[in-house]
mmCIF file of C-alpha atoms in Angstrom:
data_model
loop_
_atom_site.group_PDB
_atom_site.id
_atom_site.type_symbol
_atom_site.label_atom_id
_atom_site.label_comp_id
_atom_site.label_asym_id
_atom_site.label_seq_id
_atom_site.Cartn_x
_atom_site.Cartn_y
_atom_site.Cartn_z
ATOM 1 C CA UNK A 1 214.980 -45.880 40.406
ATOM 2 C CA UNK A 2 214.019 -48.119 37.500
ATOM 3 C CA UNK A 3 211.083 -50.506 38.053
ATOM 4 C CA UNK A 4 211.750 -54.219 37.624
ATOM 5 C CA UNK A 5 208.949 -56.460 36.401
ATOM 6 C CA UNK A 6 208.721 -60.258 36.550
ATOM 7 C CA UNK A 7 205.817 -62.483 35.506
ATOM 8 C CA UNK A 8 205.489 -66.272 35.813
ATOM 9 C CA UNK A 9 202.851 -68.575 34.343
ATOM 10 C CA UNK A 10 202.601 -72.159 35.662
ATOM 11 C CA UNK A 11 199.722 -74.007 33.934
ATOM 12 C CA UNK A 12 197.982 -76.711 35.907
ATOM 13 C CA UNK A 13 198.860 -80.325 35.029
ATOM 14 C CA UNK A 14 202.023 -79.200 33.256
ATOM 15 C CA UNK A 15 205.683 -79.689 34.141
ATOM 16 C CA UNK A 16 206.587 -76.438 32.382
ATOM 17 C CA UNK A 17 206.495 -72.861 33.644
ATOM 18 C CA UNK A 18 206.993 -69.722 31.605
ATOM 19 C CA UNK A 19 208.483 -66.467 32.789
ATOM 20 C CA UNK A 20 209.344 -63.016 31.516
ATOM 21 C CA UNK A 21 211.402 -60.360 33.254
ATOM 22 C CA UNK A 22 212.355 -56.758 32.556
ATOM 23 C CA UNK A 23 215.132 -55.405 34.754
ATOM 24 C CA UNK A 24 218.345 -53.385 34.954
ATOM 25 C CA UNK A 25 221.374 -55.537 35.872
ATOM 26 C CA UNK A 26 223.930 -52.719 35.596
ATOM 27 C CA UNK A 27 223.988 -48.940 35.451
ATOM 28 C CA UNK A 28 226.309 -45.996 35.804
ATOM 29 C CA UNK A 29 225.872 -42.283 36.407
ATOM 30 C CA UNK A 30 228.787 -39.954 37.210
ATOM 31 C CA UNK A 31 229.156 -36.179 37.310
ATOM 32 C CA UNK A 32 232.513 -34.992 38.627
ATOM 33 C CA UNK A 33 232.253 -31.532 37.035
ATOM 34 C CA UNK A 34 235.132 -29.387 35.820
ATOM 35 C CA UNK A 35 236.967 -29.752 39.133
ATOM 36 C CA UNK A 36 237.536 -33.494 38.766
ATOM 37 C CA UNK A 37 241.020 -34.579 39.957
ATOM 38 C CA UNK A 38 241.154 -36.914 36.930
ATOM 39 C CA UNK A 39 239.463 -34.915 34.112
ATOM 40 C CA UNK A 40 241.102 -36.916 31.305
ATOM 41 C CA UNK A 41 239.482 -40.102 32.622
ATOM 42 C CA UNK A 42 235.927 -38.848 33.077
ATOM 43 C CA UNK A 43 234.000 -35.703 33.937
ATOM 44 C CA UNK A 44 230.446 -36.828 33.259
ATOM 45 C CA UNK A 45 228.837 -39.997 31.996
ATOM 46 C CA UNK A 46 225.906 -42.357 32.099
ATOM 47 C CA UNK A 47 225.245 -45.957 31.143
ATOM 48 C CA UNK A 48 221.750 -47.336 30.649
ATOM 49 C CA UNK A 49 221.398 -51.141 30.514
ATOM 50 C CA UNK A 50 217.973 -52.779 30.152
ATOM 51 C CA UNK A 51 217.391 -56.545 29.928
ATOM 52 C CA UNK A 52 214.378 -58.424 28.542
ATOM 53 C CA UNK A 53 214.460 -62.027 29.739
ATOM 54 C CA UNK A 54 212.036 -64.751 28.565
ATOM 55 C CA UNK A 55 212.536 -67.973 30.556
ATOM 56 C CA UNK A 56 211.367 -71.591 30.336
ATOM 57 C CA UNK A 57 211.464 -73.873 33.410
ATOM 58 C CA UNK A 58 210.926 -77.632 33.605
ATOM 59 C CA UNK A 59 210.036 -79.562 36.755
ATOM 60 C CA UNK A 60 212.071 -82.756 36.492
ATOM 61 C CA UNK A 61 210.453 -84.288 39.585
ATOM 62 C CA UNK A 62 208.866 -83.200 42.866
ATOM 63 C CA UNK A 63 212.149 -81.804 44.195
ATOM 64 C CA UNK A 64 214.142 -80.615 41.145
ATOM 65 C CA UNK A 65 213.429 -77.849 38.604
ATOM 66 C CA UNK A 66 215.656 -76.514 35.814
ATOM 67 C CA UNK A 67 215.366 -73.263 33.906
ATOM 68 C CA UNK A 68 216.881 -71.655 30.806
ATOM 69 C CA UNK A 69 216.352 -68.225 29.341
ATOM 70 C CA UNK A 70 217.509 -65.762 26.716
ATOM 71 C CA UNK A 71 218.546 -62.205 27.520
ATOM 72 C CA UNK A 72 217.968 -59.362 25.093
ATOM 73 C CA UNK A 73 220.057 -56.453 26.328
ATOM 74 C CA UNK A 74 219.629 -52.817 25.273
ATOM 75 C CA UNK A 75 222.207 -50.217 26.225
ATOM 76 C CA UNK A 76 223.030 -46.542 25.762
ATOM 77 C CA UNK A 77 226.209 -44.789 26.867
ATOM 78 C CA UNK A 78 227.198 -41.121 27.161
ATOM 79 C CA UNK A 79 230.596 -39.881 28.282
ATOM 80 C CA UNK A 80 232.594 -36.674 28.379
ATOM 81 C CA UNK A 81 236.152 -36.047 29.522
ATOM 82 C CA UNK A 82 239.032 -33.678 28.879
ATOM 83 C CA UNK A 83 241.560 -34.563 26.203
ATOM 84 C CA UNK A 84 244.389 -32.910 28.109
ATOM 85 C CA UNK A 85 246.290 -31.414 25.170
ATOM 86 C CA UNK A 86 245.004 -27.829 25.338
ATOM 87 C CA UNK A 87 243.057 -25.839 27.950
ATOM 88 C CA UNK A 88 239.316 -26.388 27.534
ATOM 89 C CA UNK A 89 239.569 -29.306 25.110
ATOM 90 C CA UNK A 90 236.963 -32.039 25.542
ATOM 91 C CA UNK A 91 235.973 -35.450 24.224
ATOM 92 C CA UNK A 92 232.326 -36.527 24.301
ATOM 93 C CA UNK A 93 230.601 -39.671 23.042
ATOM 94 C CA UNK A 94 227.056 -40.997 22.596
ATOM 95 C CA UNK A 95 226.170 -44.477 21.347
ATOM 96 C CA UNK A 96 223.818 -47.432 21.689
ATOM 97 C CA UNK A 97 223.888 -51.176 21.112
ATOM 98 C CA UNK A 98 221.991 -54.464 21.446
ATOM 99 C CA UNK A 99 223.549 -57.662 22.785
ATOM 100 C CA UNK A 100 222.288 -61.166 23.527
ATOM 101 C CA UNK A 101 223.035 -63.680 26.255
ATOM 102 C CA UNK A 102 221.493 -66.492 28.279
ATOM 103 C CA UNK A 103 220.807 -67.575 31.819
ATOM 104 C CA UNK A 104 220.473 -70.939 33.567
ATOM 105 C CA UNK A 105 218.793 -71.793 36.842
ATOM 106 C CA UNK A 106 218.382 -74.731 39.199
ATOM 107 C CA UNK A 107 216.102 -75.224 42.220
ATOM 108 C CA UNK A 108 216.463 -78.314 44.404
ATOM 109 C CA UNK A 109 214.139 -78.869 47.350
ATOM 110 C CA UNK A 110 216.383 -81.011 49.509
ATOM 111 C CA UNK A 111 213.592 -81.438 52.050
ATOM 112 C CA UNK A 112 210.338 -79.761 52.972
ATOM 113 C CA UNK A 113 212.326 -77.134 54.884
ATOM 114 C CA UNK A 114 215.608 -76.801 52.969
ATOM 115 C CA UNK A 115 216.084 -75.636 49.368
ATOM 116 C CA UNK A 116 219.204 -75.096 47.260
ATOM 117 C CA UNK A 117 219.350 -72.795 44.250
ATOM 118 C CA UNK A 118 221.911 -71.832 41.594
ATOM 119 C CA UNK A 119 221.830 -69.205 38.890
ATOM 120 C CA UNK A 120 224.205 -68.411 36.013
ATOM 121 C CA UNK A 121 224.106 -65.448 33.631
ATOM 122 C CA UNK A 122 226.416 -65.227 30.652
ATOM 123 C CA UNK A 123 228.612 -62.276 29.797
ATOM 124 C CA UNK A 124 227.300 -59.861 27.166
ATOM 125 C CA UNK A 125 229.419 -58.025 24.610
ATOM 126 C CA UNK A 126 228.141 -54.703 23.261
ATOM 127 C CA UNK A 127 229.428 -53.135 20.046
ATOM 128 C CA UNK A 128 228.201 -49.579 20.459
ATOM 129 C CA UNK A 129 227.616 -47.490 17.347
ATOM 130 C CA UNK A 130 227.619 -43.763 17.884
ATOM 131 C CA UNK A 131 229.469 -40.532 17.372
ATOM 132 C CA UNK A 132 232.054 -38.494 19.202
ATOM 133 C CA UNK A 133 232.954 -34.824 19.300
ATOM 134 C CA UNK A 134 236.494 -33.686 19.984
ATOM 135 C CA UNK A 135 236.917 -30.008 20.737
ATOM 136 C CA UNK A 136 240.214 -28.229 21.152
ATOM 137 C CA UNK A 137 240.307 -24.520 21.877
ATOM 138 C CA UNK A 138 239.963 -22.349 19.872
ATOM 139 C CA UNK A 139 238.178 -24.567 17.266
ATOM 140 C CA UNK A 140 235.538 -27.302 17.399
ATOM 141 C CA UNK A 141 235.510 -30.311 15.072
ATOM 142 C CA UNK A 142 232.430 -32.070 13.695
ATOM 143 C CA UNK A 143 230.894 -35.226 15.113
ATOM 144 C CA UNK A 144 232.521 -38.358 13.685
ATOM 145 C CA UNK A 145 231.311 -41.966 13.654
ATOM 146 C CA UNK A 146 232.947 -43.760 16.574
ATOM 147 C CA UNK A 147 232.797 -47.381 17.728
ATOM 148 C CA UNK A 148 233.043 -48.544 21.311
ATOM 149 C CA UNK A 149 233.024 -52.175 22.469
ATOM 150 C CA UNK A 150 232.538 -53.321 26.050
ATOM 151 C CA UNK A 151 231.951 -56.733 27.593
ATOM 152 C CA UNK A 152 229.878 -56.972 30.762
ATOM 153 C CA UNK A 153 230.545 -59.786 33.204
ATOM 154 C CA UNK A 154 229.164 -63.248 33.615
ATOM 155 C CA UNK A 155 228.130 -64.147 37.118
ATOM 156 C CA UNK A 156 227.061 -67.137 39.116
ATOM 157 C CA UNK A 157 225.405 -67.373 42.511
ATOM 158 C CA UNK A 158 224.419 -70.141 44.885
ATOM 159 C CA UNK A 159 221.915 -69.953 47.715
ATOM 160 C CA UNK A 160 220.390 -72.099 50.397
ATOM 161 C CA UNK A 161 217.109 -71.418 52.181
ATOM 162 C CA UNK A 162 215.835 -72.820 55.457
ATOM 163 C CA UNK A 163 212.170 -72.605 56.544
ATOM 164 C CA UNK A 164 211.795 -73.428 60.237
ATOM 165 C CA UNK A 165 208.035 -72.819 59.987
ATOM 166 C CA UNK A 166 205.387 -71.420 57.654
ATOM 167 C CA UNK A 167 206.204 -67.825 58.603
ATOM 168 C CA UNK A 168 209.994 -67.568 58.523
ATOM 169 C CA UNK A 169 212.593 -68.261 55.800
ATOM 170 C CA UNK A 170 216.333 -67.778 56.320
ATOM 171 C CA UNK A 171 218.593 -67.542 53.282
ATOM 172 C CA UNK A 172 222.325 -67.317 52.584
ATOM 173 C CA UNK A 173 223.940 -66.606 49.206
ATOM 174 C CA UNK A 174 227.384 -66.689 47.612
ATOM 175 C CA UNK A 175 227.870 -64.920 44.283
ATOM 176 C CA UNK A 176 230.806 -64.293 41.939
ATOM 177 C CA UNK A 177 230.946 -61.610 39.233
ATOM 178 C CA UNK A 178 233.678 -61.583 36.578
ATOM 179 C CA UNK A 179 234.320 -57.813 36.526
ATOM 180 C CA UNK A 180 237.834 -58.283 35.132
ATOM 181 C CA UNK A 181 236.353 -58.904 31.678
ATOM 182 C CA UNK A 182 235.314 -55.222 31.470
ATOM 183 C CA UNK A 183 239.008 -54.209 31.533
ATOM 184 C CA UNK A 184 239.800 -51.115 29.402
ATOM 185 C CA UNK A 185 237.452 -50.700 26.419
ATOM 186 C CA UNK A 186 238.559 -48.298 23.684
ATOM 187 C CA UNK A 187 236.768 -45.644 21.621
ATOM 188 C CA UNK A 188 237.855 -46.151 17.994
ATOM 189 C CA UNK A 189 237.539 -43.631 15.180
ATOM 190 C CA UNK A 190 237.606 -40.455 17.255
ATOM 191 C CA UNK A 191 239.610 -38.475 14.705
ATOM 192 C CA UNK A 192 242.616 -38.055 16.998
ATOM 193 C CA UNK A 193 243.442 -41.663 17.840
ATOM 194 C CA UNK A 194 241.965 -44.341 20.066
ATOM 195 C CA UNK A 195 240.668 -43.234 23.465
ATOM 196 C CA UNK A 196 240.727 -45.860 26.262
ATOM 197 C CA UNK A 197 238.290 -45.849 29.160
ATOM 198 C CA UNK A 198 240.007 -47.641 32.005
ATOM 199 C CA UNK A 199 237.758 -49.558 34.384
ATOM 200 C CA UNK A 200 240.362 -52.089 35.558
ATOM 201 C CA UNK A 201 237.901 -53.699 37.962
ATOM 202 C CA UNK A 202 238.653 -56.832 39.961
ATOM 203 C CA UNK A 203 236.239 -59.745 39.995
ATOM 204 C CA UNK A 204 234.127 -59.903 43.131
ATOM 205 C CA UNK A 205 233.067 -62.764 45.398
#
């Protein structure tokens, strides 16, 4: 588990609040081993995605607050799979990248007991720079510079909270994530042609 840290500063007699968050919005870790039923797609891999998020919020009036922030996103990816041309051949890749995005937020206190909130986070596009190794029995090639680009989804969520008393709060959310944008990113410059990595996810609601 990766710890997530959030800090908020709301100075007295000010309509502004300041926040900073460190969290992991996405991640991936797979290890299918040599007995994978789809070895040319993936045998082992990991994706690390860390976000730094400074935020500024403004209280428009007693019931409405708006927020905007910048996301600084750091990512590393490792992947290995079989090439499928010869027995024992393998493709492996390691790379890292930095990408930037933004987020927007709204909080509306409809009454003393009911609040409505909305949150939007932009998609982020990573251009990974790294190297790949392509091995084909009985020889092994050298590492070559390889590029890999992947776009991670935007998402939006809405929520409403009801506080029947000072102890209890009930909340319901609806969120949408645009997973289709991830699609099928391609490793370019492998030395034996482009290598696609097929996610083919559907967007989720």
